[in-house]
C-alpha cells in the first residue's frame, strides 16, 4: 500500500517538492483567498478533492486517451469535478462559497492540477496517483493556511473570525494593518515563507 | 579606536562586529587606506559626502517644519501670541522622537544586515533616516513609523542588495506602507496637527472651529464652484501662505521657500540632477495648467491655479528630494527629462482626477521609479540605433 515510492508521492509535495514554494504554481489563487483562514481552508480542501479524484480518473483513462486530445479530456474531468465541489459548497456552506466567489470555479485554471495530471497521473497507476494528488493538495493547503494565518492575525486581529488580539492593545494605540488585507502583502508574505524555506533547505538554493 | 582595532579583525574576540567597527571608524576618522592601483578620480566626492550634502540641504525644511509644528499647535490651542522660540522648541520636542526612532530602526537593520553579509556598512540610510520624519505626518504613532521603516529597509532595500541597488525610494516606501496599512492615521483631521503636549510642553484645550485638514484635503472635499481653503482655525489662506509654509501638512513639505533653499544647495553642488528637478516642475505646471483650463466641480482640484498646485502638498518636496534620488531615478540625460516630466504629469493627474488620493506625488514617484530602467533602456537603445545608422550612412 505505502511502498517507498508511494510515500514519496504523498510526502514530498509537503515540503521538498511543494507546489507553491518550490514549483511556484497556483500563486494567483493563494493570493486571492488568503485574507482570512476560513476561506483558505475551504479552498485547500476543495483543491485536495479535485486534485486527488481527477488524478485517479485520468490515471484510469491514461491508456485509452489519444495523446492529441488528452488536454481536452483532462479539462473535462477537472471541470466536472469542480462543478460538483462548487455545488456541494453552495448547498452546505453558502457564506464561504460567496466569499470564495469565482475562485472555486477557477480551480479549473489552477496550474497545479494540470501540472500533476500531465506529470504524474498520465504515467502512473491510480493508487499512487491518488496519493500524489492528496500530497500536492496538502502541500498547497499548508501554505495557504500559513499565509492566511499571518494575514488574518495582522490584518484583522482575528483567527477564524474570533478576536485574538486583546482589546487592551487597541486601547493603547495598536491598529490592524490594512495592507495585510490587500493582495500585495500576500505576495510578500509568500515571499518570506519561500525565503525561510530556502534558507532551511540548502539543496533548493540556486547559485 | 586604534587600540581596540585588533579585537575586531578576523580572529579577534569581537570579530563578529567587524562591520560595525569599520562603520564607526570611517564615520569618525579619515581612513588610512589609499587605493594602490590606478584610480580614475574626477572629484573626491564619495558617497558619504554626497549623503551629508543632501542632509544639509534638508536642514532648512527640517527647521521650518519644526517651527511650523509649533506654530500650528499653538494656533490650534488658541495661543498664537507665543514667541517663535517656544513654537520652535515645541516642534523640536515633537519631532525628535520620530527622528530617533527612524534612525534607530533603520540603522539597526543596516548594521545587522551588513554584519550578516560581512560587508561594509553603507551610508545610504543617513538621508533616508531624515527624510522619513519629514514626510510622515507628525501624529503618526512612533511604533507605526518603526514598523514602516523596518518594512521599507528590509523589503525595499536589503532584499535588493542594499544601498544603491534598490528599485524604489526607501523613504517613500515607508510612507506608502503607512498610507495603505493605516489610512485612518495618514489623512483627515487628526493626522497633521499635533494637539496634545510634546514631552510635557504646550498643554491646552483645542479652540472651537478647529479643523486639521490640509489645504489639499479641503480641496478634495470641496463642494460647489468656489474653492474655500482655510487654515486650521477657519481663516482663509492664499497661495502665499502655502509658499511660505504656514499650512498644516507633513513636517518637511509645507514651506516652498525652505525647499527651494535646499534645492539651490543641491544644484550648486551638482548632487541632484537639474534635468529631473526642472522637468518635474515643468510637467506639473503644464498638467496643472491643462486641468485648470477645464475646471469642473466634480473634480474640485481642477479649480486650483497652476502655481498654487505646485505650492500645496508634497509636490515641491518630492520634486527636489525624492524624484532626484540618483539610485531610483533615470540616469540618461534624455531619460531624466522624460522621467521628470511624467512624474509631474502623473502627480497632478492623480491629485485632480482620483478622489481616493488627495496627494499624488508619492504614487507618481513610485510609479516612475518602476519605469526608470525601462526609460533608460529605450533611450540607450535608440541612441545605439541612431549611431549605427549614421555609421552605415558614412560607409
Coordinates of C-alpha atoms in Angstrom, one line a residue, chain B:
Chain B
X1 CA 39.9 53.4 18.2
X2 CA 43.3 52.0 17.1
X3 CA 43.8 50.3 20.4
X4 CA 40.6 48.3 20.1
X5 CA 41.0 47.6 16.5
X6 CA 42.7 44.2 16.6
X7 CA 39.9 42.6 18.6
X8 CA 37.5 43.4 15.7
X9 CA 39.7 41.9 12.9
X10 CA 39.3 38.2 12.0
X11 CA 40.5 36.1 14.8
X12 CA 39.8 38.7 17.4
X13 CA 37.4 38.4 20.2
X14 CA 34.8 40.7 18.7
X15 CA 35.4 39.6 15.0
X16 CA 31.6 39.3 14.7
X17 CA 31.2 43.0 14.9
X18 CA 33.8 43.9 12.3
X19 CA 31.3 45.8 10.1
X20 CA 30.1 47.8 13.0
X21 CA 33.7 48.8 13.9
X22 CA 34.5 49.7 10.3
X23 CA 31.4 51.8 10.0
X24 CA 32.2 53.7 13.1
X25 CA 35.8 54.2 12.3
X26 CA 35.2 55.6 8.8
X27 CA 32.4 57.7 10.1
X28 CA 34.6 59.4 12.8
X29 CA 38.0 59.4 11.1
X30 CA 39.5 59.6 7.6
X31 CA 40.6 56.1 6.7
X32 CA 44.3 55.4 6.3
X33 CA 43.8 53.1 3.4
X34 CA 44.6 54.5 0.0
X35 CA 44.0 52.8 -3.3
X36 CA 47.1 51.1 -4.7
X37 CA 46.1 50.5 -8.3
X38 CA 45.1 53.1 -10.9
X39 CA 42.1 55.1 -9.6
X40 CA 40.2 57.3 -12.0
X41 CA 39.0 60.1 -9.8
X42 CA 37.2 63.1 -11.2
X43 CA 36.4 64.5 -7.8
X44 CA 36.9 63.4 -4.3
X45 CA 33.2 63.2 -3.7
X46 CA 32.3 59.9 -2.1
X47 CA 29.0 58.5 -1.0
X48 CA 29.4 59.9 2.5
X49 CA 29.9 63.4 1.4
X50 CA 27.1 63.2 -1.1
X51 CA 24.8 62.0 1.6
X52 CA 25.8 64.7 4.0
X53 CA 25.2 67.4 1.4
X54 CA 21.7 66.2 0.9
X55 CA 21.2 66.1 4.7
X56 CA 22.5 69.7 4.9
X57 CA 20.1 70.7 2.0
X58 CA 17.3 69.2 4.1
X59 CA 18.0 71.3 7.1
X60 CA 16.0 74.4 6.1
X61 CA 12.9 72.3 5.5
X62 CA 13.6 70.4 8.8
X63 CA 14.0 73.6 10.9
X64 CA 11.0 75.3 9.3
X65 CA 9.0 72.0 9.7
X66 CA 9.7 72.1 13.5
X67 CA 8.7 75.7 13.7
X68 CA 5.5 75.1 11.8
X69 CA 4.5 72.2 14.0
X70 CA 4.8 74.5 17.0
X71 CA 3.0 77.3 15.1
X72 CA 0.1 75.1 14.1
X73 CA -0.1 73.7 17.6
X74 CA -0.3 77.0 19.4
X75 CA -2.7 78.2 16.8
X76 CA -4.9 75.2 17.5
X77 CA -4.9 75.8 21.2
X78 CA -5.6 79.5 20.8
X79 CA -2.2 80.8 22.0
X80 CA -0.8 82.1 18.7
X81 CA 0.9 85.0 20.5
X82 CA 3.6 82.7 21.8
X83 CA 7.1 83.6 20.7
X84 CA 8.8 81.9 17.8
X85 CA 11.3 80.2 20.1
X86 CA 8.5 78.5 22.2
X87 CA 7.0 77.3 19.0
X88 CA 10.3 76.0 17.6
X89 CA 11.1 74.2 20.9
X90 CA 7.7 72.6 20.8
X91 CA 8.2 71.4 17.3
X92 CA 11.7 70.2 18.1
X93 CA 10.4 68.1 21.0
X94 CA 7.6 66.8 18.9
X95 CA 9.9 65.7 16.0
X96 CA 12.9 64.5 18.0
X97 CA 11.3 61.1 18.9
X98 CA 10.4 60.5 15.3
X99 CA 13.9 61.2 14.1
X100 CA 15.4 59.0 16.8
X101 CA 13.0 56.1 16.0
X102 CA 13.6 56.4 12.3
X103 CA 17.4 56.3 12.7
X104 CA 17.5 53.7 15.4
X105 CA 15.3 51.2 13.4
X106 CA 16.8 51.9 10.0
X107 CA 20.5 51.9 11.1
X108 CA 19.9 49.0 13.3
X109 CA 18.7 46.9 10.4
X110 CA 21.5 48.1 8.2
X111 CA 24.1 47.2 10.8
X112 CA 22.7 43.8 11.4
X113 CA 22.4 43.1 7.6
X114 CA 25.9 44.3 6.9
X115 CA 27.2 42.1 9.7
X116 CA 25.4 39.0 8.4
X117 CA 26.9 39.5 4.9
X118 CA 30.2 40.7 6.3
X119 CA 30.1 43.8 4.2
X120 CA 31.0 47.4 4.9
X121 CA 28.1 49.4 6.3
X122 CA 26.8 51.7 3.7
X123 CA 25.8 55.3 4.4
X124 CA 22.6 55.2 2.4
X125 CA 20.4 55.4 5.4
X126 CA 21.7 58.8 6.5
X127 CA 19.4 60.6 4.1
X128 CA 16.5 58.2 4.3
X129 CA 16.5 58.5 8.1
X130 CA 16.0 62.2 7.9
X131 CA 13.5 62.1 5.0
X132 CA 11.2 59.7 6.9
X133 CA 10.4 62.1 9.8
X134 CA 9.9 64.9 7.2
X135 CA 7.3 63.1 5.1
X136 CA 5.4 61.2 7.8
X137 CA 2.5 63.1 9.5
X138 CA 3.5 64.3 12.9
X139 CA 0.7 62.5 14.7
X140 CA 1.7 59.0 13.4
X141 CA 2.3 56.8 16.4
X142 CA 6.0 56.0 16.8
X143 CA 5.5 52.3 16.6
X144 CA 3.9 52.7 13.2
X145 CA 6.8 54.7 12.0
X146 CA 9.1 52.0 13.4
X147 CA 7.2 49.1 11.7
X148 CA 7.1 51.0 8.4
X149 CA 10.7 51.9 8.5
X150 CA 11.7 48.3 9.2
X151 CA 9.5 47.1 6.4
X152 CA 10.9 49.6 3.9
X153 CA 14.5 49.0 4.8
X154 CA 14.1 45.2 4.6
X155 CA 11.8 44.8 1.6
X156 CA 12.6 47.8 -0.5
X157 CA 16.4 47.9 0.1
X158 CA 18.1 44.9 1.8
X159 CA 16.4 42.2 -0.3
X160 CA 17.5 44.0 -3.4
X161 CA 21.1 44.1 -2.2
X162 CA 21.4 47.2 0.0
X163 CA 22.3 50.8 -0.7
X164 CA 22.5 51.6 -4.4
X165 CA 20.6 48.5 -5.5
X166 CA 17.0 49.5 -4.5
X167 CA 14.4 50.0 -7.2
X168 CA 12.1 52.2 -5.1
X169 CA 12.8 55.2 -2.9
X170 CA 13.0 53.7 0.6
X171 CA 11.6 56.8 2.4
X172 CA 8.6 56.8 0.0
X173 CA 8.0 53.1 0.6
X174 CA 7.9 53.9 4.3
X175 CA 5.2 56.4 3.6
X176 CA 3.4 54.3 1.2
X177 CA 3.3 51.4 3.7
X178 CA 1.9 53.7 6.4
X179 CA -0.6 55.1 3.9
X180 CA -2.0 51.8 2.8
X181 CA -1.7 50.0 6.2
X182 CA -3.1 52.7 8.5
X183 CA -5.1 55.0 6.2
X184 CA -7.1 56.5 9.1
X185 CA -3.9 57.9 10.7
X186 CA -2.4 59.2 7.5
X187 CA -5.1 61.6 6.3
X188 CA -8.0 63.6 7.5
X189 CA -8.4 65.8 10.6
X190 CA -6.2 64.1 13.0
X191 CA -3.0 63.4 11.1
X192 CA -1.2 66.7 10.5
X193 CA -1.6 69.0 13.5
X194 CA -0.2 67.8 16.9
X195 CA -2.7 68.7 19.5
X196 CA -1.5 67.1 22.7
X197 CA 1.6 68.2 24.6
X198 CA 5.1 67.3 23.4
X199 CA 7.1 65.8 26.3
X200 CA 5.0 67.8 28.7
X201 CA 5.2 71.1 26.8
X202 CA 2.4 73.1 25.3
X203 CA -0.7 71.9 27.1
X204 CA -4.0 73.4 26.2
X205 CA -7.6 72.9 25.0
X206 CA -8.3 73.0 21.3
X207 CA -10.2 76.1 20.2
X208 CA -13.7 75.8 18.7
X209 CA -13.9 75.6 14.9
X210 CA -10.7 73.7 14.7
X211 CA -10.2 71.6 11.5
X212 CA -6.9 69.7 10.9
X213 CA -7.4 69.1 7.2
X214 CA -4.6 70.1 4.9
X215 CA -5.5 72.6 2.1
X216 CA -5.4 69.7 -0.5
X217 CA -7.7 67.7 1.8
X218 CA -10.1 70.6 1.9
X219 CA -9.9 71.0 -1.8
X220 CA -10.7 67.3 -2.4
X221 CA -13.9 67.6 -0.4
X222 CA -14.8 71.0 -1.7
X223 CA -18.4 71.4 -2.8
X224 CA -19.6 74.0 -5.3
X225 CA -17.9 76.2 -7.9
X226 CA -15.8 78.2 -5.5
X227 CA -12.8 76.9 -3.7
X228 CA -12.6 77.5 0.0
X229 CA -9.2 76.9 1.6
X230 CA -8.8 77.8 5.3
X231 CA -6.1 77.4 7.9
X232 CA -6.8 75.2 10.9
X233 CA -8.9 77.8 12.7
X234 CA -11.0 78.7 9.8
X235 CA -9.2 81.8 8.4
X236 CA -8.8 81.9 4.6
X237 CA -5.4 81.2 3.2
X238 CA -3.7 82.1 0.0
X239 CA -1.1 80.8 -2.3
X240 CA 1.5 83.0 -0.4
X241 CA 0.8 81.2 2.9
X242 CA 1.4 77.9 1.1
X243 CA 4.6 79.3 -0.4
X244 CA 6.0 80.4 2.9
X245 CA 4.6 77.3 4.6
X246 CA 2.2 78.2 7.4
X247 CA -0.2 75.5 6.4
X248 CA -0.8 72.1 8.0
X249 CA 1.0 69.2 6.4
X250 CA 3.8 66.7 6.8
X251 CA 6.7 68.5 8.6
X252 CA 9.0 68.9 5.6
X253 CA 6.6 69.6 2.8
X254 CA 4.8 72.8 3.8
X255 CA 7.4 75.5 3.1
X256 CA 8.2 76.1 -0.6
X257 CA 10.9 78.6 0.5
X258 CA 12.8 76.2 2.7
X259 CA 12.6 73.5 0.0
X260 CA 13.9 75.9 -2.7
X261 CA 16.9 76.8 -0.4
X262 CA 17.7 73.1 -0.2
X263 CA 17.2 72.8 -4.0
X264 CA 19.7 75.6 -4.6
X265 CA 22.3 73.9 -2.5
X266 CA 21.7 70.6 -4.3
X267 CA 22.0 72.2 -7.7
X268 CA 25.1 74.3 -6.9
X269 CA 27.0 71.3 -5.6
X270 CA 25.7 69.3 -8.6
X271 CA 24.4 66.5 -6.4
X272 CA 20.9 66.4 -7.7
X273 CA 20.1 66.3 -11.4
X274 CA 18.7 69.7 -12.5
X275 CA 17.2 67.9 -15.5
X276 CA 14.9 65.9 -13.3
X277 CA 14.1 68.7 -10.9
X278 CA 13.2 71.2 -13.7
X279 CA 11.2 68.7 -15.7
X280 CA 9.1 67.6 -12.7
X281 CA 8.1 71.3 -12.2
X282 CA 7.5 71.8 -15.9
X283 CA 5.5 68.7 -16.2
X284 CA 3.5 69.5 -13.1
X285 CA 2.9 73.1 -14.2
X286 CA 1.9 72.0 -17.7
X287 CA -0.6 69.4 -16.4
X288 CA -1.9 71.8 -13.8
X289 CA -2.5 74.5 -16.5
X290 CA -4.2 71.9 -18.6
X291 CA -6.6 70.8 -15.9
X292 CA -7.1 74.4 -14.9
X293 CA -8.3 75.2 -18.4
X294 CA -11.0 72.5 -18.0
X295 CA -12.3 73.2 -14.5
X296 CA -15.2 71.1 -13.2
X297 CA -17.0 71.0 -9.8
X298 CA -16.8 67.2 -9.9
X299 CA -13.0 67.4 -9.6
X300 CA -12.5 70.4 -7.3
X301 CA -8.7 70.3 -7.5
X302 CA -9.0 71.3 -11.2
X303 CA -10.1 74.7 -10.0
X304 CA -6.7 75.4 -8.3
X305 CA -4.5 77.7 -10.4
X306 CA -1.2 76.0 -11.5
X307 CA 1.1 77.9 -9.2
X308 CA -1.0 77.0 -6.1
X309 CA -1.0 73.4 -7.3
X310 CA 2.8 73.4 -7.1
X311 CA 3.0 75.1 -3.7
X312 CA 0.5 72.9 -2.0
X313 CA 1.2 69.4 -0.6
X314 CA 4.3 67.4 -1.2
X315 CA 4.9 68.4 -4.8
X316 CA 8.0 70.6 -4.3
X317 CA 9.5 68.4 -1.7
X318 CA 9.0 65.3 -3.8
X319 CA 10.4 67.0 -6.9
X320 CA 13.6 68.3 -5.1
X321 CA 14.4 65.5 -2.7
X322 CA 12.6 62.3 -3.9
X323 CA 12.5 62.4 -7.6
X324 CA 16.2 63.3 -7.9
X325 CA 17.3 60.2 -5.9
X326 CA 20.2 59.1 -8.2
X327 CA 19.6 55.4 -7.4
X328 CA 16.0 55.1 -8.3
X329 CA 15.7 57.7 -11.0
X330 CA 16.6 57.6 -14.6
X331 CA 20.3 58.1 -15.5
X332 CA 20.5 59.1 -19.1
X333 CA 20.1 62.7 -19.9
X334 CA 17.1 62.3 -22.2
X335 CA 15.7 59.7 -19.8
X336 CA 15.8 62.2 -17.0
X337 CA 13.7 64.7 -18.9
X338 CA 11.1 62.0 -19.7
X339 CA 11.2 60.6 -16.1
X340 CA 10.8 64.1 -14.5
X341 CA 8.0 65.2 -16.9
X342 CA 6.0 62.1 -16.3
X343 CA 6.3 62.4 -12.5
X344 CA 4.9 66.0 -12.7
X345 CA 2.1 65.0 -15.0
X346 CA 1.1 61.9 -13.0
X347 CA 1.3 63.7 -9.7
X348 CA -1.2 66.3 -10.8
X349 CA -3.3 63.8 -12.7
X350 CA -3.7 61.6 -9.6
X351 CA -4.4 64.7 -7.4
X352 CA -7.1 66.0 -9.6
X353 CA -8.9 63.0 -11.1
X354 CA -8.5 60.3 -8.4
X355 CA -10.6 61.4 -5.5
X356 CA -9.2 58.5 -3.4
X357 CA -5.8 60.1 -3.2
X358 CA -5.7 63.8 -2.3
X359 CA -1.9 63.9 -2.9
X360 CA -0.4 62.2 -5.9
X361 CA 3.3 62.9 -5.6
X362 CA 4.2 59.8 -3.6
X363 CA 2.4 57.5 -6.0
X364 CA 3.7 59.3 -9.1
X365 CA 7.3 59.0 -8.0
X366 CA 7.0 55.3 -7.0
X367 CA 5.3 54.6 -10.4
X368 CA 8.1 56.3 -12.3
X369 CA 10.7 54.6 -10.1
X370 CA 9.4 51.4 -11.6
X371 CA 9.7 52.7 -15.1
X372 CA 13.0 54.4 -14.8
X373 CA 15.1 51.4 -16.0
X374 CA 12.7 51.0 -19.0
X375 CA 13.1 54.6 -20.0
X376 CA 16.8 54.4 -19.8
X377 CA 16.8 51.2 -21.8
X378 CA 14.7 52.8 -24.6
X379 CA 17.0 55.9 -24.6
X380 CA 20.2 53.9 -24.8
X381 CA 18.9 51.5 -27.5
X382 CA 17.5 54.3 -29.6
X383 CA 20.9 56.1 -29.3
X384 CA 22.7 53.0 -30.4
X385 CA 20.4 52.6 -33.4
X386 CA 20.8 56.2 -34.4
X387 CA 24.6 55.9 -34.3
X388 CA 24.5 52.6 -36.1
X389 CA 22.5 54.3 -38.9
X390 CA 25.0 57.2 -39.0
X391 CA 27.9 54.8 -39.3
X392 CA 26.1 52.8 -42.0
X393 CA 25.4 56.0 -44.0
X394 CA 29.1 57.0 -43.9
X395 CA 30.3 53.8 -45.4

